[in-house]
CSV table of C-alpha atoms and ligand atoms in Angstrom, one decimal:
chain,number,residue,atom,x,y,z
W,1,MET,CA,0.0,0.1,-0.1
W,2,ALA,CA,1.4,3.3,-0.8
W,3,SER,CA,2.2,6.0,1.8
W,4,SER,CA,-0.1,8.9,1.9
W,5,GLN,CA,3.0,11.0,1.2
W,6,THR,CA,3.3,9.5,-2.7
W,7,PHE,CA,0.2,10.0,-4.3
W,8,GLY,CA,1.6,12.6,-6.3
W,9,SER,CA,4.4,10.6,-7.7
W,10,MET,CA,2.1,7.8,-8.8
W,11,SER,CA,1.0,7.3,-12.4
W,12,VAL,CA,-2.8,7.6,-13.0
W,13,ARG,CA,-2.7,4.1,-13.6
W,14,ALA,CA,-1.3,3.2,-10.2
W,15,ILE,CA,-3.6,5.3,-8.4
W,16,GLN,CA,-6.9,3.6,-10.2
W,17,ALA,CA,-5.5,0.0,-9.8
W,18,GLY,CA,-5.2,0.7,-5.9
W,19,LEU,CA,-8.7,2.3,-6.1
W,20,ALA,CA,-9.9,-0.8,-7.7
W,21,ALA,CA,-8.3,-3.3,-5.2
W,22,GLY,CA,-9.3,-1.5,-2.2
W,23,GLU,CA,-6.0,-0.5,-1.4
W,24,PHE,CA,-6.9,3.1,-0.4
W,25,SER,CA,-10.1,5.0,-1.0
W,26,ALA,CA,-10.3,8.1,-3.2
W,27,ALA,CA,-10.9,10.4,0.3
W,28,GLU,CA,-7.5,8.8,1.2
W,29,VAL,CA,-6.0,10.3,-2.1
W,30,ALA,CA,-7.1,13.5,-1.6
W,31,ARG,CA,-6.1,13.9,2.0
W,32,GLY,CA,-2.9,12.4,1.4
W,33,THR,CA,-2.2,14.8,-1.7
W,34,PHE,CA,-3.0,18.0,0.6
W,35,GLU,CA,-0.6,16.8,3.3
W,36,ARG,CA,2.0,16.3,0.9
W,37,ILE,CA,1.1,19.9,-0.4
W,38,GLY,CA,1.6,21.3,2.9
W,39,ALA,CA,4.8,19.6,3.8
W,40,ALA,CA,6.7,20.5,0.6
W,41,ASP,CA,5.1,23.4,-1.5
W,42,ALA,CA,6.3,26.0,1.1
W,43,ARG,CA,9.4,25.5,-0.7
W,44,VAL,CA,8.3,25.2,-4.1
W,45,HIS,CA,5.4,27.5,-4.5
W,46,ALA,CA,3.7,26.2,-7.0
W,47,PHE,CA,0.1,26.7,-5.3
W,48,LEU,CA,-1.6,29.8,-5.3
W,49,GLU,CA,-4.6,28.2,-3.8
W,50,THR,CA,-5.6,24.6,-2.8
W,51,THR,CA,-9.3,23.5,-3.0
W,52,GLU,CA,-9.6,20.8,-0.3
W,53,ALA,CA,-13.3,20.6,0.0
W,54,ALA,CA,-14.0,20.5,-3.5
W,55,ALA,CA,-11.6,17.7,-3.6
W,56,LEU,CA,-13.2,15.9,-0.8
W,57,GLU,CA,-16.6,16.2,-2.5
W,58,ALA,CA,-15.2,14.7,-5.8
W,59,ALA,CA,-13.4,12.1,-3.8
W,60,ALA,CA,-16.6,10.8,-1.9
W,61,ARG,CA,-18.5,10.7,-5.3
W,62,VAL,CA,-15.7,8.2,-6.5
W,63,ASP,CA,-15.7,6.0,-2.9
W,64,ALA,CA,-19.6,6.1,-2.9
W,65,ALA,CA,-19.8,4.8,-6.9
W,66,LEU,CA,-17.4,1.8,-6.0
W,67,ALA,CA,-19.0,1.3,-2.5
W,68,ALA,CA,-22.2,1.0,-4.9
W,69,GLY,CA,-20.5,-1.8,-7.0
W,70,ARG,CA,-19.8,0.5,-9.8
W,71,ASP,CA,-16.5,-0.4,-11.8
W,72,LEU,CA,-14.2,2.5,-11.6
W,73,SER,CA,-13.7,2.6,-15.6
W,74,GLU,CA,-17.3,3.5,-15.5
W,75,LEU,CA,-16.4,6.8,-13.7
W,76,GLY,CA,-14.3,8.4,-15.9
W,77,PRO,CA,-10.6,8.1,-17.3
W,78,LEU,CA,-9.4,10.4,-14.4
W,79,ALA,CA,-11.6,9.0,-11.5
W,80,GLY,CA,-9.7,9.5,-8.2
W,81,VAL,CA,-7.0,11.3,-9.8
W,82,PRO,CA,-5.7,14.6,-8.3
W,83,VAL,CA,-5.8,17.5,-10.8
W,84,GLY,CA,-4.1,20.7,-10.4
W,85,TYR,CA,-4.9,23.9,-12.8
W,86,LYS,CA,-3.1,27.2,-14.0
W,87,ASP,CA,-4.5,30.2,-12.5
W,88,ASN,CA,-5.7,31.8,-15.7
W,89,MET,CA,-8.4,28.6,-15.6
W,90,ASN,CA,-11.7,29.7,-14.2
W,91,LEU,CA,-13.1,27.2,-11.5
W,92,LEU,CA,-16.0,27.9,-9.8
W,93,GLY,CA,-15.7,29.4,-6.5
W,94,THR,CA,-11.8,29.8,-6.7
W,95,HIS,CA,-9.6,33.0,-7.2
W,96,THR,CA,-8.5,33.0,-10.8
W,97,THR,CA,-6.0,35.5,-10.5
W,98,CYS,CA,-3.5,34.9,-13.6
W,99,SER,CA,-0.7,35.8,-11.0
W,100,SER,CA,-2.2,39.5,-11.5
W,101,ARG,CA,-2.8,42.1,-8.5
W,102,MET,CA,-5.1,43.2,-11.4
W,103,LEU,CA,-7.1,40.2,-10.7
W,104,GLU,CA,-6.2,39.2,-7.3
W,105,SER,CA,-10.0,39.6,-5.8
W,106,TYR,CA,-11.6,38.2,-8.7
W,107,VAL,CA,-13.5,34.8,-8.1
W,108,SER,CA,-14.6,32.8,-10.9
W,109,PRO,CA,-18.6,32.9,-11.2
W,110,TYR,CA,-18.4,29.6,-13.8
W,111,THR,CA,-15.9,26.6,-14.9
W,112,ALA,CA,-13.9,26.8,-17.7
W,113,THR,CA,-14.4,23.7,-20.1
W,114,CYS,CA,-11.2,22.1,-19.9
W,115,VAL,CA,-11.2,22.3,-15.9
W,116,ALA,CA,-15.0,20.8,-15.9
W,117,ARG,CA,-14.3,17.9,-18.3
W,118,THR,CA,-11.6,16.7,-16.1
W,119,LEU,CA,-14.3,17.1,-13.1
W,120,GLU,CA,-16.5,15.0,-15.5
W,121,ALA,CA,-13.7,12.7,-15.9
W,122,GLY,CA,-13.8,12.0,-12.2
W,123,ALA,CA,-10.5,14.3,-11.2
W,124,LEU,CA,-10.2,15.6,-7.6
W,125,PRO,CA,-9.5,19.2,-8.4
W,126,VAL,CA,-6.6,20.1,-5.8
W,127,GLY,CA,-6.0,23.9,-6.6
W,128,LYS,CA,-4.7,26.7,-8.7
W,129,LEU,CA,-1.0,27.1,-9.8
W,130,ASN,CA,1.1,29.7,-9.8
W,131,MET,CA,2.5,31.4,-13.3
W,132,ASP,CA,3.8,34.3,-15.1
W,133,GLU,CA,1.4,37.4,-14.8
W,134,PHE,CA,-1.2,36.7,-17.5
W,135,ALA,CA,1.4,34.1,-19.3
W,136,PHE,CA,4.0,37.0,-20.1
W,137,GLY,CA,7.3,35.2,-19.5
W,138,SER,CA,9.5,32.2,-19.4
W,139,SER,CA,10.5,32.0,-15.4
W,140,THR,CA,7.3,32.9,-13.2
W,141,GLU,CA,9.3,35.7,-12.1
W,142,THR,CA,6.8,38.0,-13.2
W,143,SER,CA,4.1,36.5,-11.1
W,144,ALA,CA,2.9,39.1,-8.7
W,145,PHE,CA,2.7,36.4,-5.8
W,146,GLY,CA,6.2,35.6,-6.0
W,147,PRO,CA,8.0,32.9,-8.0
W,148,THR,CA,8.0,29.4,-8.2
W,149,ARG,CA,11.0,27.6,-7.8
W,150,ASN,CA,12.4,24.5,-9.8
W,151,PRO,CA,12.3,21.3,-7.6
W,152,TRP,CA,15.6,20.2,-9.2
W,153,ASP,CA,17.6,23.2,-8.0
W,154,LEU,CA,15.4,25.7,-5.9
W,155,ASP,CA,18.0,28.3,-7.0
W,156,ARG,CA,16.7,28.0,-10.7
W,157,VAL,CA,13.4,29.1,-12.3
W,158,PRO,CA,10.9,26.5,-13.2
W,159,GLY,CA,10.3,27.9,-16.8
W,160,GLY,CA,7.1,29.6,-17.5
W,161,SER,CA,4.7,30.6,-18.0
W,162,SER,CA,3.3,27.6,-16.6
W,163,GLY,CA,5.8,27.3,-13.8
W,164,GLY,CA,3.5,26.4,-11.0
W,165,SER,CA,1.8,23.5,-13.3
W,166,ALA,CA,5.2,22.1,-14.1
W,167,ALA,CA,7.0,22.4,-10.4
W,168,ALA,CA,3.8,20.7,-8.8
W,169,VAL,CA,4.2,17.8,-11.1
W,170,ALA,CA,8.2,17.3,-10.9
W,171,ALA,CA,8.1,17.9,-7.0
W,172,GLY,CA,5.5,14.9,-6.9
W,173,LEU,CA,2.6,16.7,-5.4
W,174,VAL,CA,0.1,15.8,-8.3
W,175,PRO,CA,0.4,13.4,-11.2
W,176,VAL,CA,-1.3,15.9,-13.6
W,177,THR,CA,-1.7,19.2,-13.8
W,178,LEU,CA,-3.0,21.5,-16.8
W,179,GLY,CA,-1.3,24.7,-18.3
W,180,SER,CA,-1.6,26.8,-21.6
W,181,ASP,CA,0.9,27.5,-24.1
W,182,THR,CA,0.9,30.6,-26.6
W,183,GLY,CA,4.5,30.6,-27.2
W,184,GLY,CA,6.1,27.9,-25.4
W,185,SER,CA,4.7,28.2,-22.1
W,186,ILE,CA,4.0,24.2,-21.5
W,187,ARG,CA,7.0,23.0,-23.2
W,188,GLN,CA,9.6,25.0,-21.8
W,189,PRO,CA,8.8,24.4,-18.3
W,190,GLY,CA,7.9,21.0,-19.3
W,191,SER,CA,11.6,20.8,-20.3
W,192,PHE,CA,13.1,22.8,-17.1
W,193,CYS,CA,11.4,20.5,-14.8
W,194,GLY,CA,12.0,17.3,-16.6
W,195,ILE,CA,8.5,16.2,-17.3
W,196,VAL,CA,6.2,15.3,-20.2
W,197,ALA,CA,4.3,18.6,-21.3
W,198,VAL,CA,2.0,18.5,-24.2
W,199,LYS,CA,0.5,21.6,-26.5
W,200,PRO,CA,-1.8,19.9,-28.8
W,201,THR,CA,-2.8,21.1,-32.2
W,202,TYR,CA,-4.7,24.7,-31.8
W,203,GLY,CA,-8.4,23.6,-31.5
W,204,VAL,CA,-8.0,20.1,-29.8
W,205,VAL,CA,-8.9,21.8,-26.4
W,206,SER,CA,-11.6,24.3,-25.7
W,207,ARG,CA,-10.2,27.7,-24.7
W,208,TYR,CA,-13.6,28.8,-22.9
W,209,GLY,CA,-13.1,30.0,-19.5
W,210,VAL,CA,-9.3,30.4,-20.0
W,211,VAL,CA,-8.4,33.7,-19.4
W,212,ALA,CA,-7.2,34.7,-23.1
W,213,PHE,CA,-3.4,36.1,-24.0
W,214,GLY,CA,-3.2,35.5,-27.6
W,215,SER,CA,-6.5,33.9,-29.0
W,216,SER,CA,-5.2,32.7,-32.0
W,217,LEU,CA,-2.1,31.2,-30.6
W,218,ASP,CA,-3.4,29.9,-26.8
W,219,GLN,CA,-3.8,26.1,-26.3
W,220,VAL,CA,-4.6,24.2,-23.0
W,221,GLY,CA,-2.5,20.8,-22.5
W,222,PRO,CA,-1.7,18.5,-19.8
W,223,PHE,CA,1.8,18.2,-17.6
W,224,ALA,CA,2.4,14.6,-16.2
W,225,ARG,CA,5.3,12.2,-15.4
W,226,THR,CA,4.3,9.6,-18.2
W,227,VAL,CA,3.4,9.8,-21.8
W,228,GLU,CA,0.3,7.6,-21.0
W,229,ASP,CA,-1.1,10.0,-18.2
W,230,ALA,CA,-0.7,13.0,-20.7
W,231,ALA,CA,-2.5,10.8,-23.3
W,232,LEU,CA,-5.3,9.9,-20.8
W,233,THR,CA,-5.9,13.8,-19.7
W,234,LEU,CA,-5.8,14.6,-23.2
W,235,ASN,CA,-8.8,11.9,-23.8
W,236,ALA,CA,-10.6,13.8,-21.1
W,237,ILE,CA,-10.1,17.4,-22.0
W,238,SER,CA,-10.3,17.5,-26.1
W,239,GLY,CA,-13.0,17.8,-28.5
W,240,ARG,CA,-15.7,20.4,-29.7
W,241,ASP,CA,-17.1,22.7,-27.4
W,242,GLU,CA,-20.1,24.8,-28.7
W,243,LEU,CA,-18.6,27.6,-26.2
W,244,ASP,CA,-15.3,28.0,-28.5
W,245,CYS,CA,-16.0,28.1,-32.0
W,246,THR,CA,-12.4,27.3,-32.7
W,247,SER,CA,-12.4,23.6,-30.9
W,248,GLN,CA,-12.7,20.6,-33.4
W,249,GLU,CA,-14.7,17.5,-33.2
W,250,VAL,CA,-11.4,15.1,-31.9
W,251,ALA,CA,-12.5,11.7,-32.2
W,252,VAL,CA,-9.2,10.1,-31.3
W,253,ASP,CA,-7.9,7.9,-28.2
W,254,PHE,CA,-4.4,9.5,-27.7
W,255,THR,CA,-3.2,6.5,-26.2
W,256,ALA,CA,-4.0,3.9,-28.9
W,257,ASN,CA,-0.8,4.3,-30.7
W,258,LEU,CA,1.6,4.4,-27.7
W,259,ALA,CA,3.0,0.9,-27.7
W,260,GLU,CA,3.3,1.0,-31.5
W,261,GLY,CA,7.0,1.9,-31.4
W,262,VAL,CA,9.1,4.1,-34.4
W,263,ARG,CA,9.9,1.5,-36.5
W,264,GLY,CA,9.3,2.8,-40.1
W,265,MET,CA,8.5,6.2,-38.7
W,266,ARG,CA,10.3,9.2,-40.5
W,267,ILE,CA,11.0,12.0,-38.1
W,268,GLY,CA,12.3,15.4,-39.1
W,269,VAL,CA,15.6,17.1,-37.6
W,270,VAL,CA,15.8,20.8,-38.6
W,271,PRO,CA,19.5,21.6,-39.0
W,272,ALA,CA,18.7,25.4,-38.4
W,273,PHE,CA,17.5,24.4,-35.2
W,274,MET,CA,20.3,22.1,-34.1
W,275,ASP,CA,23.0,24.6,-35.3
W,276,ALA,CA,21.4,27.8,-33.9
W,277,ALA,CA,23.5,30.2,-32.3
W,278,GLY,CA,22.3,30.2,-28.5
W,279,LEU,CA,21.5,26.4,-28.4
W,280,THR,CA,24.1,25.2,-25.5
W,281,SER,CA,25.8,22.2,-26.5
W,282,GLU,CA,24.6,20.5,-23.3
W,283,VAL,CA,21.3,20.7,-24.7
W,284,ARG,CA,22.3,19.9,-28.4
W,285,ASP,CA,24.2,17.1,-27.3
W,286,LYS,CA,21.1,15.6,-25.6
W,287,VAL,CA,18.9,16.2,-28.5
W,288,ALA,CA,21.1,15.0,-30.8
W,289,GLU,CA,21.2,11.6,-28.8
W,290,ALA,CA,17.6,11.3,-28.8
W,291,ALA,CA,17.8,11.2,-32.4
W,292,ALA,CA,20.4,8.6,-32.4
W,293,LYS,CA,18.2,6.3,-30.3
W,294,LEU,CA,15.3,6.9,-32.2
W,295,GLU,CA,17.4,6.0,-35.6
W,296,GLU,CA,18.4,2.8,-33.4
W,297,LEU,CA,14.8,1.7,-32.7
W,298,GLY,CA,13.9,1.9,-36.4
W,299,ALA,CA,12.8,5.4,-37.3
W,300,GLU,CA,14.5,7.2,-40.0
W,301,LEU,CA,15.7,10.5,-39.7
W,302,VAL,CA,15.3,13.3,-42.7
W,303,GLU,CA,16.5,16.7,-42.7
W,304,VAL,CA,13.7,19.4,-43.5
W,305,GLU,CA,13.9,22.9,-44.0
W,306,LEU,CA,11.7,25.7,-42.4
W,307,PRO,CA,12.8,28.5,-44.4
W,308,ASN,CA,10.5,31.0,-42.7
W,309,ALA,CA,10.7,29.7,-39.2
W,310,GLN,CA,13.7,32.5,-38.4
W,311,ALA,CA,11.2,35.1,-38.6
W,312,ALA,CA,8.6,33.5,-36.0
W,313,MET,CA,10.4,35.3,-33.1
W,314,SER,CA,9.5,38.8,-35.0
W,315,ALA,CA,6.1,37.9,-36.4
W,316,TYR,CA,5.1,36.4,-32.5
W,317,TYR,CA,6.3,39.6,-31.0
W,318,VAL,CA,3.7,41.6,-33.3
W,319,LEU,CA,0.8,38.9,-33.0
W,320,GLY,CA,1.2,38.3,-29.5
W,321,PRO,CA,1.1,41.7,-28.0
W,322,CYS,CA,-1.6,42.7,-30.6
W,323,GLU,CA,-4.2,40.1,-29.2
W,324,ALA,CA,-2.6,40.7,-25.6
W,325,PHE,CA,-3.6,44.6,-25.8
W,326,SER,CA,-6.9,43.9,-27.0
W,327,ASN,CA,-8.1,41.0,-24.8
W,328,LEU,CA,-6.6,42.9,-21.8
W,329,ALA,CA,-8.7,46.0,-22.4
W,330,ARG,CA,-11.5,44.1,-20.4
W,331,PHE,CA,-9.4,44.6,-17.3
W,332,ASP,CA,-10.9,48.3,-16.9
W,333,SER,CA,-11.4,48.5,-13.3
W,334,VAL,CA,-15.1,48.8,-13.7
W,335,ARG,CA,-16.3,45.8,-15.0
W,336,TYR,CA,-13.4,43.7,-13.8
W,337,GLY,CA,-10.3,44.1,-11.8
W,338,TYR,CA,-8.5,46.3,-9.7
W,339,CYS,CA,-9.9,49.3,-8.9
W,340,ASP,CA,-7.0,52.3,-7.7
W,341,PRO,CA,-9.0,54.1,-4.8
W,342,GLY,CA,-9.8,57.8,-4.4
W,343,HIS,CA,-10.1,58.9,-7.8
W,344,LYS,CA,-13.1,61.4,-8.8
W,345,ASP,CA,-12.8,61.3,-12.7
W,346,LEU,CA,-13.2,57.9,-15.0
W,347,GLY,CA,-10.0,58.7,-16.8
W,348,GLY,CA,-8.1,59.1,-13.5
W,349,GLN,CA,-9.2,55.8,-12.3
W,350,TYR,CA,-8.7,53.7,-15.7
W,351,GLU,CA,-5.2,55.0,-15.9
W,352,ALA,CA,-4.3,54.6,-12.2
W,353,SER,CA,-5.8,51.1,-11.7
W,354,ARG,CA,-4.0,49.8,-14.9
W,355,ALA,CA,-0.7,51.4,-14.0
W,356,ASN,CA,-0.9,50.1,-10.8
W,357,GLY,CA,-2.9,46.9,-11.2
W,358,PHE,CA,-0.7,45.4,-14.1
W,359,GLY,CA,3.0,44.7,-13.8
W,360,PRO,CA,5.7,45.9,-15.8
W,361,GLU,CA,5.9,42.9,-18.4
W,362,ALA,CA,2.3,43.1,-18.8
W,363,ARG,CA,2.2,46.9,-19.2
W,364,ARG,CA,5.0,46.5,-21.5
W,365,ARG,CA,3.0,44.2,-23.8
W,366,ILE,CA,-0.1,46.4,-23.5
W,367,MET,CA,1.9,49.4,-24.7
W,368,LEU,CA,3.6,47.7,-27.3
W,369,GLY,CA,0.1,46.4,-28.7
W,370,SER,CA,-1.5,49.5,-28.5
W,371,TYR,CA,1.4,51.2,-30.5
W,372,LEU,CA,1.1,48.2,-33.4
W,373,LEU,CA,-2.4,48.7,-33.9
W,374,SER,CA,-2.3,52.1,-34.0
W,375,ALA,CA,-3.0,53.8,-37.6
W,376,GLY,CA,-0.2,54.2,-39.5
W,377,VAL,CA,2.0,51.3,-37.9
W,378,TYR,CA,-0.6,48.8,-38.3
W,379,ASP,CA,0.0,48.0,-42.1
W,380,LYS,CA,3.9,48.1,-41.3
W,381,TYR,CA,4.0,45.3,-38.6
W,382,TYR,CA,0.7,43.6,-38.0
W,383,TYR,CA,-0.3,42.8,-41.7
W,384,PRO,CA,3.1,41.6,-42.5
W,385,ALA,CA,3.4,39.7,-39.3
W,386,GLN,CA,0.0,37.7,-40.9
W,387,GLN,CA,1.8,37.2,-43.9
W,388,VAL,CA,4.7,35.7,-42.1
W,389,ARG,CA,2.4,33.4,-40.2
W,390,THR,CA,1.1,32.5,-43.8
W,391,LEU,CA,4.6,31.4,-44.7
W,392,ILE,CA,5.5,29.5,-41.7
W,393,THR,CA,2.0,27.5,-41.4
W,394,GLN,CA,2.9,26.5,-45.0
W,395,ASP,CA,6.4,25.8,-44.1
W,396,TYR,CA,5.3,23.1,-41.6
W,397,ALA,CA,2.5,21.4,-43.7
W,398,ARG,CA,5.3,21.1,-46.7
W,399,ALA,CA,7.6,19.7,-44.3
W,400,PHE,CA,4.9,17.3,-43.1
W,401,GLU,CA,4.4,16.1,-46.6
W,402,GLN,CA,7.6,13.9,-46.0
W,403,ILE,CA,7.5,13.2,-42.4
W,404,ASP,CA,5.8,12.2,-39.5
W,405,CYS,CA,7.1,13.9,-36.6
W,406,ILE,CA,9.6,16.4,-35.8
W,407,LEU,CA,12.5,16.2,-33.2
W,408,ALA,CA,14.0,19.5,-32.2
W,409,PRO,CA,15.4,21.2,-29.0
W,410,VAL,CA,12.6,22.9,-26.5
W,411,ALA,CA,14.8,25.7,-25.1
W,412,PRO,CA,18.1,27.0,-26.1
W,413,ARG,CA,19.5,25.8,-22.3
W,414,THR,CA,18.4,24.3,-18.9
W,415,ALA,CA,16.8,26.0,-16.4
W,416,PHE,CA,18.7,29.3,-15.2
W,417,ARG,CA,19.0,31.1,-12.2
W,418,PHE,CA,16.7,33.7,-10.6
W,419,GLY,CA,17.5,37.1,-11.7
W,420,GLU,CA,20.3,35.4,-14.4
W,421,ILE,CA,17.9,36.7,-17.4
W,422,ALA,CA,17.1,40.6,-16.5
W,423,ASP,CA,16.7,41.6,-20.4
W,424,PRO,CA,13.3,41.1,-21.7
W,425,THR,CA,14.6,40.3,-25.2
W,426,GLU,CA,17.0,37.9,-23.7
W,427,MET,CA,14.1,36.0,-21.9
W,428,TYR,CA,12.0,36.2,-24.9
W,429,LEU,CA,14.4,34.1,-27.0
W,430,SER,CA,13.8,31.2,-24.2
W,431,ASP,CA,11.1,30.4,-26.8
W,432,MET,CA,13.3,30.3,-29.9
W,433,PHE,CA,12.5,26.6,-30.7
W,434,THR,CA,8.4,26.6,-29.7
W,435,ILE,CA,7.2,30.0,-31.1
W,436,SER,CA,6.8,28.9,-34.7
W,437,ILE,CA,5.0,26.0,-33.6
W,438,ASN,CA,2.1,28.4,-32.3
W,439,ILE,CA,2.2,30.5,-35.3
W,440,ALA,CA,1.5,27.5,-37.5
W,441,GLY,CA,-1.0,25.9,-34.9
W,442,ASN,CA,0.7,22.2,-34.9
W,443,GLY,CA,0.8,20.3,-31.7
W,444,GLY,CA,4.4,20.2,-29.8
W,445,MET,CA,5.4,18.6,-26.6
W,446,SER,CA,8.8,18.6,-24.6
W,447,MET,CA,9.8,14.6,-23.3
W,448,PRO,CA,12.3,14.5,-20.8
W,449,ILE,CA,15.6,13.1,-22.2
W,450,GLY,CA,17.9,13.3,-19.3
W,451,LEU,CA,20.0,15.5,-17.8
W,452,GLY,CA,22.3,18.1,-19.6
W,453,ALA,CA,26.0,17.6,-18.9
W,454,GLU,CA,27.2,21.0,-17.7
W,455,THR,CA,24.4,21.9,-15.5
W,456,GLY,CA,23.0,18.6,-14.3
W,457,MET,CA,19.3,20.1,-15.2
W,458,PRO,CA,16.7,18.4,-17.0
W,459,VAL,CA,16.7,18.5,-20.8
W,460,GLY,CA,13.8,18.1,-23.0
W,461,ALA,CA,13.5,17.0,-26.5
W,462,GLN,CA,10.5,18.8,-28.5
W,463,LEU,CA,8.3,16.5,-30.6
W,464,VAL,CA,6.4,18.3,-33.4
W,465,ALA,CA,3.2,16.6,-34.9
W,466,PRO,CA,1.2,17.5,-37.9
W,467,ALA,CA,-1.9,19.3,-37.6
W,468,PHE,CA,-4.4,17.0,-35.4
W,469,ARG,CA,-1.8,14.0,-35.6
W,470,ASP,CA,-0.7,14.7,-32.0
W,471,LYS,CA,-0.8,10.9,-31.8
W,472,ASN,CA,2.3,10.7,-34.2
W,473,MET,CA,4.4,12.7,-31.2
W,474,LEU,CA,2.7,10.9,-28.5
W,475,ARG,CA,3.9,7.5,-30.5
W,476,VAL,CA,7.6,8.9,-30.3
W,477,ALA,CA,7.4,10.3,-26.8
W,478,ALA,CA,6.6,6.9,-25.9
W,479,ALA,CA,9.5,5.3,-27.6
W,480,LEU,CA,12.0,8.0,-26.0
W,481,GLU,CA,10.3,7.2,-22.6
W,482,ALA,CA,10.7,3.4,-23.2
W,483,VAL,CA,14.7,4.3,-23.4
W,484,TYR,CA,14.9,7.1,-21.2
W,485,GLY,CA,12.2,6.2,-18.2
W,486,PRO,CA,9.4,7.7,-17.2
W,487,ALA,CA,10.0,11.3,-15.5
W,488,PRO,CA,11.5,11.1,-12.2
W,489,VAL,CA,10.2,13.0,-9.0
W,490,ALA,CA,12.9,15.7,-8.6
W,491,PRO,CA,15.5,14.0,-6.2
W,492,ASP,CA,15.0,16.2,-3.0
W,493,PHE,CA,11.5,15.7,-3.2
W,494,ALA,CA,11.5,12.0,-4.1
W,495,ASP,CA,10.1,9.1,-1.8
W,496,GLY,CA,8.1,11.6,0.1
W,497,LYS,CA,10.8,13.9,1.0
W,498,ALA,CA,10.1,17.9,1.2
W,499,GLY,CA,13.1,19.1,-0.7
W,500,GLU,CA,15.0,20.4,2.5
D,1,LIG,N1,7.3,33.1,-23.3
D,1,LIG,C1,6.5,33.3,-24.0
D,1,LIG,C2,5.9,35.4,-23.7
D,1,LIG,O1,6.3,35.5,-23.1
D,1,LIG,C3,5.4,32.7,-24.3
D,1,LIG,C4,4.5,32.8,-23.2
D,1,LIG,C5,3.0,31.7,-23.3
D,1,LIG,O2,3.4,30.9,-23.9
D,1,LIG,N2,2.0,31.8,-22.8
D,1,LIG,O3,5.2,35.5,-24.6
């Protein structure tokens, strides 16, 4: 029987096997999870809020159904499994702050579709996870409530913007969390924390109820320690939602191809990515090693060119801020958000509330977007950026005529130290290998492939799939998992340790 400390380091299947065999109840899973969060999260600071009452209620439903003789498999693919949510996802009755003073006192009046679907699948909702403010950033350092720490080295960042979601899984606090990815915010923290992190194709998961950053780029996806757990979670959250017109019908079992291996698959390698200036040798070496392993397993490596991908960063820092500017206009201190006290005129109230409610990076994005969308400037930047977007999308479509999946680095380096990257443009380069995939809309994921030779920190390999063929990358990921093993809990947090 598992000790109450270890539920967060078990796989979904292991938890469900224990529940089905009566080794422990769902209520014990919930209580054990909160005990573990209580013991270890003071050091990591992954959680902004925990939801004991809701988790115990969901657990009681699972336990009652099991006591009434129902089979666990009828209760949903996540029955009895603790799940945490990035704090830009609405869950009725919880704070949804986006790690911003602007939304510090905002309480969700409804539940996001992705969250609701985990609950319908039987998940135990454990709480809300720290992030970069409004998802702007790559380190969680922009959170108004203090950063999250990387469980592998508490002096280093967990990545971002979904840093809390990644760190909670890496520290063994919960087996599954959800994050969102606009330019790399699932994959890069997944890589920094050494866990499985999936950004599905745009449209696979509904965005309804997830606070929007760049609506044409945002996509929700899971963090887990095994590929199967990530695939099971995708099964639960994916598919058409009438409340998000960009969501698609997805009649796919994401676990279906995991055992097929890579023999006969054609895997693309992009020379411009592997030779990129700024890519550290320890990351390059690990990704090259992963490519060699896939070749040994019977995959064929094919060099592919993405001639316009080098323009992705420039296009993203036009399109992203423009969409963010427009989406964040709703936080006007009247309908939503922080209201600076003591102003007699509306203009003064708007100005002070937005100046004091948003942090520096959010203000930078808003100002940039406002400038880029102004008359005369729009034609010079926004319109060409959309043209670049089309070219990049065509590059990927053309590449995928010859290959089944791409293998690339996730981030140019492993997790950096707090304060190490102070220059915003240098921080933006964290996403040099992930951004073009959001621009094109394809699925991408980070798969842990061991530790870097210099820093000893986790390295992720990025797998990219043709649009709506996310199962291709999951299949390759499962083959890599068979070589490198499932993602471990960070050593200082393994076996129930709390990271002292
Ligand atoms: N780091 C990128 C940014 O700051 C991407 C963030 C994200 O994917 N939400 O915009």
